Amino acid sequence: MSLQEKYKVLLDTAQSSGVNDLNYAEMDGVLQIRGTAPTADVKNKLWEIYGNIDPNFQTGDVVMNVDVATEVPGSQMKVITENSNLNIRKGPGTDQPIVGKAAKGEIITLISKANDQWWLVRTKDNEEGYCYAQYLESV
């Protein structure tokens, strides 16, 4: 079974949900998915579907580079880590690659809440990704 067949529901949902510039291809045993989601809810739904197909993202056979198109006016959140920077990850989970960091005390923008633990955020440098919610507080 090809990866495009394995992840057909994910690809179909991306297309039917209006992901712009959707581009996907298999390279070296990894399905690369790129595009721009119209809303944070669409991006969160794609990650949910991916997690249902591959629980805990253990196979590592998908790289999903999908950003949110619109500048969603959101709540300002303060990073409240103990001593270190807050990791911002490609997807909702510690197994996902780190795409950026936010310093302790930095103010970032909440785009949406993927679930109770992982929130989609954007830094002042326009780095977008997921971070662990317990390290954020409303400003």
N, CA, C and O atoms as CSV, one atom per row, in Angstrom:
chain,resi,resn,atom,element,x,y,z
A,1,MET,N,N,0.844,-1.182,0.000
A,1,MET,CA,C,0.000,0.000,0.000
A,1,MET,C,C,0.889,1.245,0.000
A,1,MET,O,O,1.816,1.348,0.803
A,2,SER,N,N,0.611,2.169,-0.882
A,2,SER,CA,C,1.386,3.409,-0.927
A,2,SER,C,C,0.970,4.310,0.238
A,2,SER,O,O,-0.099,4.138,0.824
A,3,LEU,N,N,1.820,5.255,0.553
A,3,LEU,CA,C,1.501,6.191,1.633
A,3,LEU,C,C,0.302,7.059,1.261
A,3,LEU,O,O,-0.486,7.436,2.128
A,4,GLN,N,N,0.165,7.375,-0.022
A,4,GLN,CA,C,-0.994,8.173,-0.443
A,4,GLN,C,C,-2.288,7.394,-0.225
A,4,GLN,O,O,-3.324,7.987,0.076
A,5,GLU,N,N,-2.235,6.074,-0.373
A,5,GLU,CA,C,-3.410,5.251,-0.086
A,5,GLU,C,C,-3.649,5.168,1.417
A,5,GLU,O,O,-4.785,5.277,1.878
A,6,LYS,N,N,-2.577,4.975,2.176
A,6,LYS,CA,C,-2.689,4.873,3.638
A,6,LYS,C,C,-3.305,6.140,4.226
A,6,LYS,O,O,-4.138,6.072,5.130
A,7,TYR,N,N,-2.890,7.299,3.706
A,7,TYR,CA,C,-3.338,8.584,4.240
A,7,TYR,C,C,-4.377,9.263,3.351
A,7,TYR,O,O,-4.482,10.489,3.334
A,8,LYS,N,N,-5.146,8.456,2.610
A,8,LYS,CA,C,-6.146,8.997,1.687
A,8,LYS,C,C,-7.150,9.895,2.402
A,8,LYS,O,O,-7.486,10.963,1.892
A,9,VAL,N,N,-7.631,9.488,3.560
A,9,VAL,CA,C,-8.600,10.297,4.308
A,9,VAL,C,C,-7.986,11.649,4.668
A,9,VAL,O,O,-8.656,12.676,4.569
A,10,LEU,N,N,-6.743,11.659,5.077
A,10,LEU,CA,C,-6.049,12.904,5.419
A,10,LEU,C,C,-5.937,13.809,4.193
A,10,LEU,O,O,-6.243,14.998,4.269
A,11,LEU,N,N,-5.505,13.257,3.080
A,11,LEU,CA,C,-5.344,14.046,1.854
A,11,LEU,C,C,-6.689,14.536,1.330
A,11,LEU,O,O,-6.812,15.682,0.898
A,12,ASP,N,N,-7.704,13.660,1.367
A,12,ASP,CA,C,-9.041,14.063,0.922
A,12,ASP,C,C,-9.604,15.178,1.798
A,12,ASP,O,O,-10.223,16.115,1.294
A,13,THR,N,N,-9.388,15.077,3.111
A,13,THR,CA,C,-9.875,16.109,4.027
A,13,THR,C,C,-9.159,17.430,3.773
A,13,THR,O,O,-9.787,18.488,3.785
A,14,ALA,N,N,-7.857,17.375,3.545
A,14,ALA,CA,C,-7.107,18.600,3.244
A,14,ALA,C,C,-7.683,19.270,1.998
A,14,ALA,O,O,-7.877,20.485,1.971
A,15,GLN,N,N,-7.949,18.483,0.991
A,15,GLN,CA,C,-8.474,19.036,-0.256
A,15,GLN,C,C,-9.893,19.572,-0.065
A,15,GLN,O,O,-10.195,20.685,-0.496
A,16,SER,N,N,-10.764,18.794,0.575
A,16,SER,CA,C,-12.161,19.211,0.733
A,16,SER,C,C,-12.330,20.348,1.739
A,16,SER,O,O,-13.351,21.034,1.734
A,17,SER,N,N,-11.335,20.548,2.599
A,17,SER,CA,C,-11.402,21.613,3.605
A,17,SER,C,C,-10.813,22.924,3.104
A,17,SER,O,O,-10.758,23.908,3.841
A,18,GLY,N,N,-10.378,22.936,1.863
A,18,GLY,CA,C,-9.896,24.186,1.271
A,18,GLY,C,C,-8.453,24.528,1.555
A,18,GLY,O,O,-8.096,25.706,1.559
A,19,VAL,N,N,-7.603,23.531,1.796
A,19,VAL,CA,C,-6.181,23.807,1.979
A,19,VAL,C,C,-5.633,24.312,0.641
A,19,VAL,O,O,-5.661,23.603,-0.365
A,20,ASN,N,N,-5.140,25.536,0.652
A,20,ASN,CA,C,-4.617,26.172,-0.561
A,20,ASN,C,C,-3.217,25.680,-0.869
A,20,ASN,O,O,-2.461,25.307,0.028
A,21,ASP,N,N,-2.884,25.684,-2.141
A,21,ASP,CA,C,-1.550,25.277,-2.600
A,21,ASP,C,C,-1.181,23.893,-2.064
A,21,ASP,O,O,-0.018,23.626,-1.762
A,22,LEU,N,N,-2.188,23.012,-1.948
A,22,LEU,CA,C,-1.950,21.663,-1.436
A,22,LEU,C,C,-1.010,20.923,-2.377
A,22,LEU,O,O,-1.250,20.829,-3.581
A,23,ASN,N,N,0.050,20.409,-1.805
A,23,ASN,CA,C,1.068,19.696,-2.563
A,23,ASN,C,C,1.514,18.518,-1.712
A,23,ASN,O,O,1.865,18.685,-0.544
A,24,TYR,N,N,1.500,17.331,-2.299
A,24,TYR,CA,C,1.971,16.168,-1.557
A,24,TYR,C,C,2.686,15.219,-2.503
A,24,TYR,O,O,2.337,15.088,-3.676
A,25,ALA,N,N,3.699,14.564,-1.954
A,25,ALA,CA,C,4.483,13.611,-2.734
A,25,ALA,C,C,5.220,12.688,-1.779
A,25,ALA,O,O,5.579,13.078,-0.668
A,26,GLU,N,N,5.438,11.463,-2.226
A,26,GLU,CA,C,6.226,10.499,-1.459
A,26,GLU,C,C,7.682,10.630,-1.869
A,26,GLU,O,O,8.015,10.608,-3.054
A,27,MET,N,N,8.544,10.768,-0.866
A,27,MET,CA,C,9.976,10.868,-1.105
A,27,MET,C,C,10.698,10.068,-0.035
A,27,MET,O,O,10.549,10.343,1.155
A,28,ASP,N,N,11.473,9.090,-0.447
A,28,ASP,CA,C,12.266,8.279,0.477
A,28,ASP,C,C,11.432,7.679,1.602
A,28,ASP,O,O,11.858,7.674,2.757
A,29,GLY,N,N,10.249,7.175,1.271
A,29,GLY,CA,C,9.404,6.519,2.258
A,29,GLY,C,C,8.676,7.452,3.197
A,29,GLY,O,O,8.186,7.030,4.245
A,30,VAL,N,N,8.601,8.735,2.825
A,30,VAL,CA,C,7.905,9.722,3.654
A,30,VAL,C,C,6.954,10.519,2.760
A,30,VAL,O,O,7.341,10.985,1.689
A,31,LEU,N,N,5.720,10.667,3.206
A,31,LEU,CA,C,4.741,11.477,2.491
A,31,LEU,C,C,4.894,12.921,2.960
A,31,LEU,O,O,4.659,13.236,4.127
A,32,GLN,N,N,5.286,13.785,2.044
A,32,GLN,CA,C,5.453,15.214,2.328
A,32,GLN,C,C,4.141,15.914,1.954
A,32,GLN,O,O,3.691,15.822,0.812
A,33,ILE,N,N,3.532,16.611,2.915
A,33,ILE,CA,C,2.278,17.332,2.666
A,33,ILE,C,C,2.519,18.805,2.979
A,33,ILE,O,O,2.965,19.158,4.071
A,34,ARG,N,N,2.217,19.649,2.007
A,34,ARG,CA,C,2.404,21.095,2.178
A,34,ARG,C,C,1.149,21.827,1.743
A,34,ARG,O,O,0.411,21.363,0.873
A,35,GLY,N,N,0.917,22.973,2.356
A,35,GLY,CA,C,-0.220,23.790,1.965
A,35,GLY,C,C,-0.540,24.819,3.026
A,35,GLY,O,O,0.165,24.952,4.026
A,36,THR,N,N,-1.625,25.546,2.786
A,36,THR,CA,C,-2.056,26.594,3.701
A,36,THR,C,C,-3.520,26.373,4.045
A,36,THR,O,O,-4.394,26.466,3.183
A,37,ALA,N,N,-3.776,26.081,5.307
A,37,ALA,CA,C,-5.142,25.833,5.771
A,37,ALA,C,C,-5.880,27.158,5.911
A,37,ALA,O,O,-5.286,28.157,6.316
A,38,PRO,N,N,-7.180,27.176,5.578
A,38,PRO,CA,C,-7.933,28.424,5.690
A,38,PRO,C,C,-8.186,28.852,7.133
A,38,PRO,O,O,-8.379,30.037,7.406
A,39,THR,N,N,-8.187,27.880,8.068
A,39,THR,CA,C,-8.421,28.202,9.479
A,39,THR,C,C,-7.592,27.265,10.359
A,39,THR,O,O,-7.107,26.226,9.911
A,40,ALA,N,N,-7.447,27.658,11.607
A,40,ALA,CA,C,-6.749,26.812,12.573
A,40,ALA,C,C,-7.528,25.523,12.822
A,40,ALA,O,O,-6.930,24.476,13.071
A,41,ASP,N,N,-8.864,25.592,12.756
A,41,ASP,CA,C,-9.669,24.386,12.952
A,41,ASP,C,C,-9.356,23.332,11.900
A,41,ASP,O,O,-9.319,22.140,12.206
A,42,VAL,N,N,-9.131,23.762,10.663
A,42,VAL,CA,C,-8.782,22.817,9.601
A,42,VAL,C,C,-7.432,22.181,9.903
A,42,VAL,O,O,-7.276,20.966,9.779
A,43,LYS,N,N,-6.462,22.989,10.296
A,43,LYS,CA,C,-5.136,22.449,10.622
A,43,LYS,C,C,-5.235,21.455,11.773
A,43,LYS,O,O,-4.631,20.383,11.720
A,44,ASN,N,N,-5.983,21.798,12.800
A,44,ASN,CA,C,-6.153,20.895,13.940
A,44,ASN,C,C,-6.838,19.600,13.519
A,44,ASN,O,O,-6.472,18.527,13.998
A,45,LYS,N,N,-7.829,19.686,12.628
A,45,LYS,CA,C,-8.531,18.496,12.144
A,45,LYS,C,C,-7.569,17.576,11.389
A,45,LYS,O,O,-7.627,16.356,11.545
A,46,LEU,N,N,-6.686,18.156,10.572
A,46,LEU,CA,C,-5.713,17.348,9.837
A,46,LEU,C,C,-4.802,16.589,10.794
A,46,LEU,O,O,-4.518,15.411,10.576
A,47,TRP,N,N,-4.343,17.254,11.851
A,47,TRP,CA,C,-3.495,16.577,12.833
A,47,TRP,C,C,-4.270,15.487,13.565
A,47,TRP,O,O,-3.716,14.437,13.891
A,48,GLU,N,N,-5.553,15.737,13.824
A,48,GLU,CA,C,-6.379,14.723,14.484
A,48,GLU,C,C,-6.514,13.477,13.596
A,48,GLU,O,O,-6.382,12.353,14.079
A,49,ILE,N,N,-6.774,13.679,12.317
A,49,ILE,CA,C,-6.893,12.554,11.381
A,49,ILE,C,C,-5.569,11.808,11.291
A,49,ILE,O,O,-5.542,10.578,11.331
A,50,TYR,N,N,-4.481,12.543,11.171
A,50,TYR,CA,C,-3.153,11.921,11.115
A,50,TYR,C,C,-2.929,11.057,12.353
A,50,TYR,O,O,-2.451,9.929,12.242
A,51,GLY,N,N,-3.270,11.577,13.525
A,51,GLY,CA,C,-3.103,10.830,14.774
A,51,GLY,C,C,-3.990,9.600,14.855
A,51,GLY,O,O,-3.616,8.606,15.476
A,52,ASN,N,N,-5.156,9.656,14.235
A,52,ASN,CA,C,-6.041,8.487,14.219
A,52,ASN,C,C,-5.486,7.379,13.328
A,52,ASN,O,O,-5.627,6.196,13.637
A,53,ILE,N,N,-4.855,7.768,12.223
A,53,ILE,CA,C,-4.278,6.778,11.306
A,53,ILE,C,C,-2.988,6.208,11.882
A,53,ILE,O,O,-2.734,5.007,11.792
A,54,ASP,N,N,-2.187,7.069,12.468
A,54,ASP,CA,C,-0.882,6.678,13.014
A,54,ASP,C,C,-0.794,7.155,14.468
A,54,ASP,O,O,-0.199,8.197,14.743
A,55,PRO,N,N,-1.387,6.393,15.403
A,55,PRO,CA,C,-1.394,6.826,16.812
A,55,PRO,C,C,0.003,7.178,17.323
A,55,PRO,O,O,0.967,6.442,17.116
A,56,ASN,N,N,0.079,8.313,17.989
A,56,ASN,CA,C,1.329,8.835,18.548
A,56,ASN,C,C,2.375,9.132,17.481
A,56,ASN,O,O,3.548,9.331,17.799
A,57,PHE,N,N,1.955,9.164,16.212
A,57,PHE,CA,C,2.837,9.532,15.097
A,57,PHE,C,C,4.119,8.705,15.104
A,57,PHE,O,O,5.201,9.229,14.842
A,58,GLN,N,N,3.996,7.419,15.402
A,58,GLN,CA,C,5.176,6.576,15.607
A,58,GLN,C,C,5.894,6.161,14.334
A,58,GLN,O,O,7.107,5.949,14.367
A,59,THR,N,N,5.183,6.035,13.202
A,59,THR,CA,C,5.858,5.540,12.006
A,59,THR,C,C,6.766,6.589,11.374
A,59,THR,O,O,7.734,6.246,10.696
A,60,GLY,N,N,6.459,7.860,11.592
A,60,GLY,CA,C,7.290,8.923,11.024
A,60,GLY,C,C,7.257,8.955,9.508
A,60,GLY,O,O,8.204,9.419,8.873
A,61,ASP,N,N,6.156,8.458,8.918
A,61,ASP,CA,C,6.102,8.402,7.461
A,61,ASP,C,C,5.353,9.577,6.830
A,61,ASP,O,O,5.036,9.544,5.641
A,62,VAL,N,N,5.067,10.620,7.626
A,62,VAL,CA,C,4.439,11.842,7.109
A,62,VAL,C,C,5.166,13.054,7.680
A,62,VAL,O,O,5.489,13.105,8.867
A,63,VAL,N,N,5.416,14.024,6.810
A,63,VAL,CA,C,5.864,15.343,7.237
A,63,VAL,C,C,4.790,16.305,6.757
A,63,VAL,O,O,4.582,16.464,5.554
A,64,MET,N,N,4.104,16.950,7.707
A,64,MET,CA,C,3.007,17.844,7.355
A,64,MET,C,C,3.417,19.283,7.628
A,64,MET,O,O,3.537,19.700,8.780
A,65,ASN,N,N,3.628,20.032,6.560
A,65,ASN,CA,C,3.965,21.453,6.640
A,65,ASN,C,C,2.765,22.257,6.169
A,65,ASN,O,O,2.740,22.760,5.046
A,66,VAL,N,N,1.773,22.370,7.040
A,66,VAL,CA,C,0.554,23.111,6.735
A,66,VAL,C,C,0.449,24.257,7.722
A,66,VAL,O,O,0.386,24.044,8.933
A,67,ASP,N,N,0.431,25.476,7.196
A,67,ASP,CA,C,0.284,26.674,8.026
A,67,ASP,C,C,-1.148,27.177,7.926
A,67,ASP,O,O,-1.919,26.714,7.086
A,68,VAL,N,N,-1.498,28.122,8.783
A,68,VAL,CA,C,-2.810,28.751,8.745
A,68,VAL,C,C,-2.688,30.041,7.950
A,68,VAL,O,O,-1.815,30.864,8.226
A,69,ALA,N,N,-3.564,30.222,6.959
A,69,ALA,CA,C,-3.475,31.341,6.032
A,69,ALA,C,C,-3.820,32.671,6.676
A,69,ALA,O,O,-3.080,33.644,6.536
A,70,THR,N,N,-4.906,32.715,7.360
A,70,THR,CA,C,-5.402,33.993,7.840
A,70,THR,C,C,-4.727,34.393,9.140
A,70,THR,O,O,-4.377,33.560,9.976
A,71,GLU,N,N,-4.564,35.657,9.272
A,71,GLU,CA,C,-4.084,36.191,10.542
A,71,GLU,C,C,-5.289,36.212,11.472
A,71,GLU,O,O,-6.131,37.106,11.389
A,72,VAL,N,N,-5.364,35.259,12.324
A,72,VAL,CA,C,-6.489,35.154,13.239
A,72,VAL,C,C,-6.207,36.025,14.452
A,72,VAL,O,O,-5.249,35.774,15.184
A,73,PRO,N,N,-7.036,37.052,14.677
A,73,PRO,CA,C,-6.822,37.845,15.883
A,73,PRO,C,C,-7.085,36.965,17.095
A,73,PRO,O,O,-8.176,36.416,17.249
A,74,GLY,N,N,-6.095,36.835,17.940
A,74,GLY,CA,C,-6.252,35.933,19.069
A,74,GLY,C,C,-5.778,36.545,20.361
A,74,GLY,O,O,-5.295,37.676,20.409
A,75,SER,N,N,-5.928,35.779,21.381
A,75,SER,CA,C,-5.511,36.200,22.708
A,75,SER,C,C,-3.996,36.269,22.793
A,75,SER,O,O,-3.283,35.472,22.182
A,76,GLN,N,N,-3.536,37.209,23.541
A,76,GLN,CA,C,-2.116,37.301,23.815
A,76,GLN,C,C,-1.823,36.449,25.039
A,76,GLN,O,O,-2.519,36.525,26.051
A,77,MET,N,N,-0.780,35.637,24.928
A,77,MET,CA,C,-0.419,34.715,25.988
A,77,MET,C,C,1.032,34.972,26.398
A,77,MET,O,O,1.877,35.306,25.568
A,78,LYS,N,N,1.297,34.813,27.676
A,78,LYS,CA,C,2.648,34.972,28.202
A,78,LYS,C,C,3.243,33.598,28.479
A,78,LYS,O,O,2.588,32.723,29.045
A,79,VAL,N,N,4.501,33.422,28.069
A,79,VAL,CA,C,5.216,32.174,28.313
A,79,VAL,C,C,5.649,32.148,29.773
A,79,VAL,O,O,6.308,33.071,30.250
A,80,ILE,N,N,5.272,31.080,30.481
A,80,ILE,CA,C,5.563,30.994,31.921
A,80,ILE,C,C,6.385,29.748,32.258
A,80,ILE,O,O,6.107,29.064,33.244
A,81,THR,N,N,7.379,29.462,31.452
A,81,THR,CA,C,8.268,28.343,31.758
A,81,THR,C,C,9.087,28.692,33.001
A,81,THR,O,O,9.214,29.862,33.360
A,82,GLU,N,N,9.644,27.664,33.654
A,82,GLU,CA,C,10.451,27.887,34.852
A,82,GLU,C,C,11.746,28.631,34.529
A,82,GLU,O,O,11.982,29.731,35.028
A,83,ASN,N,N,12.579,28.020,33.692
A,83,ASN,CA,C,13.896,28.587,33.407
A,83,ASN,C,C,14.281,28.566,31.931
A,83,ASN,O,O,15.238,29.228,31.529
A,84,SER,N,N,13.550,27.817,31.133
A,84,SER,CA,C,13.982,27.605,29.755
A,84,SER,C,C,12.993,28.199,28.759
A,84,SER,O,O,11.939,28.715,29.129
A,85,ASN,N,N,13.364,28.112,27.491
A,85,ASN,CA,C,12.476,28.530,26.418
A,85,ASN,C,C,11.367,27.504,26.233
A,85,ASN,O,O,11.509,26.337,26.599
A,86,LEU,N,N,10.267,27.959,25.661
A,86,LEU,CA,C,9.140,27.087,25.337
A,86,LEU,C,C,9.335,26.573,23.917
A,86,LEU,O,O,9.494,27.362,22.986
A,87,ASN,N,N,9.323,25.258,23.748
A,87,ASN,CA,C,9.447,24.671,22.415
A,87,ASN,C,C,8.140,24.838,21.650
A,87,ASN,O,O,7.057,24.596,22.183
A,88,ILE,N,N,8.258,25.250,20.409
A,88,ILE,CA,C,7.122,25.343,19.501
A,88,ILE,C,C,7.334,24.246,18.465
A,88,ILE,O,O,8.367,24.198,17.798
A,89,ARG,N,N,6.342,23.364,18.337
A,89,ARG,CA,C,6.506,22.151,17.527
A,89,ARG,C,C,5.620,22.152,16.291
A,89,ARG,O,O,4.593,22.829,16.236
A,90,LYS,N,N,6.038,21.385,15.316
A,90,LYS,CA,C,5.312,21.270,14.051
A,90,LYS,C,C,3.896,20.746,14.263
A,90,LYS,O,O,2.964,21.194,13.596
A,91,GLY,N,N,3.728,19.812,15.174
A,91,GLY,CA,C,2.424,19.234,15.462
A,91,GLY,C,C,2.219,19.094,16.951
A,91,GLY,O,O,3.141,19.342,17.729
A,92,PRO,N,N,1.016,18.698,17.367
A,92,PRO,CA,C,0.696,18.589,18.790
A,92,PRO,C,C,1.257,17.318,19.416
A,92,PRO,O,O,0.565,16.302,19.482
A,93,GLY,N,N,2.487,17.365,19.870
A,93,GLY,CA,C,3.098,16.226,20.544
A,93,GLY,C,C,4.595,16.403,20.691
A,93,GLY,O,O,5.234,17.059,19.867
A,94,THR,N,N,5.155,15.822,21.736
A,94,THR,CA,C,6.595,15.961,21.970
A,94,THR,C,C,7.425,15.196,20.955
A,94,THR,O,O,8.635,15.400,20.855
A,95,ASP,N,N,6.779,14.317,20.205
A,95,ASP,CA,C,7.490,13.580,19.158
A,95,ASP,C,C,7.613,14.387,17.871
A,95,ASP,O,O,8.285,13.957,16.933
A,96,GLN,N,N,6.978,15.539,17.818
A,96,GLN,CA,C,7.023,16.386,16.623
A,96,GLN,C,C,8.260,17.293,16.660
A,96,GLN,O,O,8.701,17.698,17.735
A,97,PRO,N,N,8.817,17.611,15.485
A,97,PRO,CA,C,10.022,18.441,15.452
A,97,PRO,C,C,9.770,19.853,15.970
A,97,PRO,O,O,8.681,20.407,15.815
A,98,ILE,N,N,10.791,20.413,16.580
A,98,ILE,CA,C,10.731,21.784,17.084
A,98,ILE,C,C,10.944,22.736,15.913
A,98,ILE,O,O,11.928,22.621,15.183
A,99,VAL,N,N,10.010,23.683,15.736
A,99,VAL,CA,C,10.110,24.651,14.638
A,99,VAL,C,C,10.473,26.050,15.137
A,99,VAL,O,O,10.749,26.948,14.341
A,100,GLY,N,N,10.471,26.224,16.447
A,100,GLY,CA,C,10.817,27.522,17.017
A,100,GLY,C,C,10.803,27.463,18.532
A,100,GLY,O,O,10.505,26.431,19.133
A,101,LYS,N,N,11.132,28.585,19.129
A,101,LYS,CA,C,11.144,28.683,20.589
A,101,LYS,C,C,10.620,30.057,20.981
A,101,LYS,O,O,10.740,31.026,20.231
A,102,ALA,N,N,10.036,30.119,22.174
A,102,ALA,CA,C,9.599,31.391,22.749
A,102,ALA,C,C,10.236,31.497,24.126
A,102,ALA,O,O,10.197,30.554,24.916
A,103,ALA,N,N,10.814,32.637,24.400
A,103,ALA,CA,C,11.534,32.850,25.649
A,103,ALA,C,C,10.575,33.008,26.830
A,103,ALA,O,O,9.430,33.428,26.663
A,104,LYS,N,N,11.052,32.670,28.003
A,104,LYS,CA,C,10.290,32.887,29.233
A,104,LYS,C,C,9.903,34.363,29.293
A,104,LYS,O,O,10.748,35.245,29.140
A,105,GLY,N,N,8.621,34.617,29.517
A,105,GLY,CA,C,8.126,35.984,29.596
A,105,GLY,C,C,7.699,36.580,28.264
A,105,GLY,O,O,7.083,37.646,28.236
A,106,GLU,N,N,8.013,35.912,27.161
A,106,GLU,CA,C,7.635,36.420,25.839
A,106,GLU,C,C,6.121,36.353,25.670
A,106,GLU,O,O,5.464,35.458,26.201
A,107,ILE,N,N,5.580,37.306,24.926
A,107,ILE,CA,C,4.153,37.337,24.618
A,107,ILE,C,C,3.964,36.759,23.214
A,107,ILE,O,O,4.585,37.216,22.254
A,108,ILE,N,N,3.098,35.748,23.110
A,108,ILE,CA,C,2.800,35.117,21.827
A,108,ILE,C,C,1.287,35.130,21.616
A,108,ILE,O,O,0.522,35.396,22.544
A,109,THR,N,N,0.869,34.842,20.397
A,109,THR,CA,C,-0.554,34.891,20.056
A,109,THR,C,C,-1.128,33.483,19.979
A,109,THR,O,O,-0.592,32.611,19.294
A,110,LEU,N,N,-2.219,33.282,20.689
A,110,LEU,CA,C,-2.951,32.025,20.630
A,110,LEU,C,C,-3.817,32.036,19.378
A,110,LEU,O,O,-4.637,32.935,19.194
A,111,ILE,N,N,-3.635,31.033,18.513
A,111,ILE,CA,C,-4.461,30.913,17.315
A,111,ILE,C,C,-5.664,30.030,17.618
A,111,ILE,O,O,-6.798,30.384,17.297
A,112,SER,N,N,-5.410,28.877,18.238
A,112,SER,CA,C,-6.516,28.001,18.627
A,112,SER,C,C,-6.018,26.971,19.624
A,112,SER,O,O,-4.816,26.787,19.818
A,113,LYS,N,N,-6.971,26.311,20.246
A,113,LYS,CA,C,-6.658,25.236,21.190
A,113,LYS,C,C,-6.940,23.919,20.498
A,113,LYS,O,O,-8.098,23.564,20.277
A,114,ALA,N,N,-5.883,23.189,20.153
A,114,ALA,CA,C,-6.050,21.890,19.492
A,114,ALA,C,C,-6.742,20.915,20.438
A,114,ALA,O,O,-7.610,20.143,20.031
A,115,ASN,N,N,-6.345,20.963,21.699
A,115,ASN,CA,C,-6.957,20.159,22.750
A,115,ASN,C,C,-6.558,20.787,24.082
A,115,ASN,O,O,-6.026,21.897,24.096
A,116,ASP,N,N,-6.797,20.117,25.183
A,116,ASP,CA,C,-6.495,20.704,26.488
A,116,ASP,C,C,-5.002,20.884,26.738
A,116,ASP,O,O,-4.604,21.738,27.530
A,117,GLN,N,N,-4.174,20.084,26.064
A,117,GLN,CA,C,-2.734,20.135,26.309
A,117,GLN,C,C,-1.952,20.922,25.273
A,117,GLN,O,O,-0.938,21.531,25.614
A,118,TRP,N,N,-2.388,20.931,24.020
A,118,TRP,CA,C,-1.614,21.516,22.929
A,118,TRP,C,C,-2.385,22.642,22.262
A,118,TRP,O,O,-3.523,22.476,21.824
A,119,TRP,N,N,-1.717,23.812,22.198
A,119,TRP,CA,C,-2.334,24.982,21.585
A,119,TRP,C,C,-1.499,25.442,20.407
A,119,TRP,O,O,-0.269,25.404,20.439
A,120,LEU,N,N,-2.197,25.878,19.361
A,120,LEU,CA,C,-1.558,26.421,18.172
A,120,LEU,C,C,-1.282,27.904,18.417
A,120,LEU,O,O,-2.190,28.667,18.746
A,121,VAL,N,N,-0.020,28.305,18.253
A,121,VAL,CA,C,0.385,29.678,18.567
A,121,VAL,C,C,1.233,30.259,17.437
A,121,VAL,O,O,1.693,29.544,16.546
A,122,ARG,N,N,1.425,31.574,17.501
A,122,ARG,CA,C,2.319,32.263,16.578
A,122,ARG,C,C,3.175,33.235,17.393
A,122,ARG,O,O,2.659,34.004,18.205
A,123,THR,N,N,4.487,33.189,17.165
A,123,THR,CA,C,5.400,34.076,17.879
A,123,THR,C,C,5.484,35.428,17.173
A,123,THR,O,O,4.942,35.607,16.082
A,124,LYS,N,N,6.167,36.369,17.808
A,124,LYS,CA,C,6.358,37.692,17.192
A,124,LYS,C,C,7.178,37.601,15.905
A,124,LYS,O,O,7.126,38.502,15.068
A,125,ASP,N,N,7.935,36.511,15.747
A,125,ASP,CA,C,8.718,36.291,14.523
A,125,ASP,C,C,7.933,35.498,13.472
A,125,ASP,O,O,8.501,35.025,12.487
A,126,ASN,N,N,6.614,35.357,13.694
A,126,ASN,CA,C,5.715,34.629,12.796
A,126,ASN,C,C,6.025,33.144,12.695
A,126,ASN,O,O,5.689,32.517,11.691
A,127,GLU,N,N,6.654,32.569,13.704
A,127,GLU,CA,C,6.815,31.118,13.768
A,127,GLU,C,C,5.497,30.557,14.271
A,127,GLU,O,O,4.997,30.984,15.312
A,128,GLU,N,N,4.938,29.617,13.551
A,128,GLU,CA,C,3.650,29.039,13.910
A,128,GLU,C,C,3.826,27.571,14.253
A,128,GLU,O,O,4.507,26.831,13.543
A,129,GLY,N,N,3.214,27.166,15.335
A,129,GLY,CA,C,3.290,25.770,15.727
A,129,GLY,C,C,2.540,25.538,17.025
A,129,GLY,O,O,1.826,26.408,17.525
A,130,TYR,N,N,2.722,24.347,17.548
A,130,TYR,CA,C,2.008,23.917,18.747
A,130,TYR,C,C,2.933,23.946,19.959
A,130,TYR,O,O,4.115,23.617,19.863
A,131,CYS,N,N,2.379,24.344,21.093
A,131,CYS,CA,C,3.153,24.311,22.328
A,131,CYS,C,C,2.281,23.742,23.438
A,131,CYS,O,O,1.056,23.672,23.331
A,132,TYR,N,N,2.948,23.344,24.493
A,132,TYR,CA,C,2.261,22.750,25.627
A,132,TYR,C,C,1.555,23.858,26.412
A,132,TYR,O,O,2.195,24.807,26.865
A,133,ALA,N,N,0.251,23.734,26.570
A,133,ALA,CA,C,-0.595,24.789,27.124
A,133,ALA,C,C,-0.258,25.170,28.558
A,133,ALA,O,O,-0.480,26.315,28.953
A,134,GLN,N,N,0.272,24.240,29.346
A,134,GLN,CA,C,0.523,24.539,30.762
A,134,GLN,C,C,1.568,25.640,30.949
A,134,GLN,O,O,1.692,26.210,32.034
A,135,TYR,N,N,2.320,25.936,29.879
A,135,TYR,CA,C,3.352,26.964,29.972
A,135,TYR,C,C,2.896,28.311,29.430
A,135,TYR,O,O,3.721,29.168,29.113
A,136,LEU,N,N,1.575,28.501,29.323
A,136,LEU,CA,C,1.024,29.764,28.849
A,136,LEU,C,C,-0.009,30.286,29.834
A,136,LEU,O,O,-0.726,29.516,30.473
A,137,GLU,N,N,-0.073,31.624,29.946
A,137,GLU,CA,C,-1.132,32.241,30.731
A,137,GLU,C,C,-1.608,33.486,29.994
A,137,GLU,O,O,-0.839,34.138,29.288
A,138,SER,N,N,-2.883,33.805,30.167
A,138,SER,CA,C,-3.448,34.974,29.510
A,138,SER,C,C,-2.789,36.252,30.023
A,138,SER,O,O,-2.413,36.356,31.190
A,139,VAL,N,N,-2.662,37.202,29.133
A,139,VAL,CA,C,-2.073,38.494,29.502
A,139,VAL,C,C,-3.200,39.432,29.893
A,139,VAL,O,O,-2.951,40.585,30.244
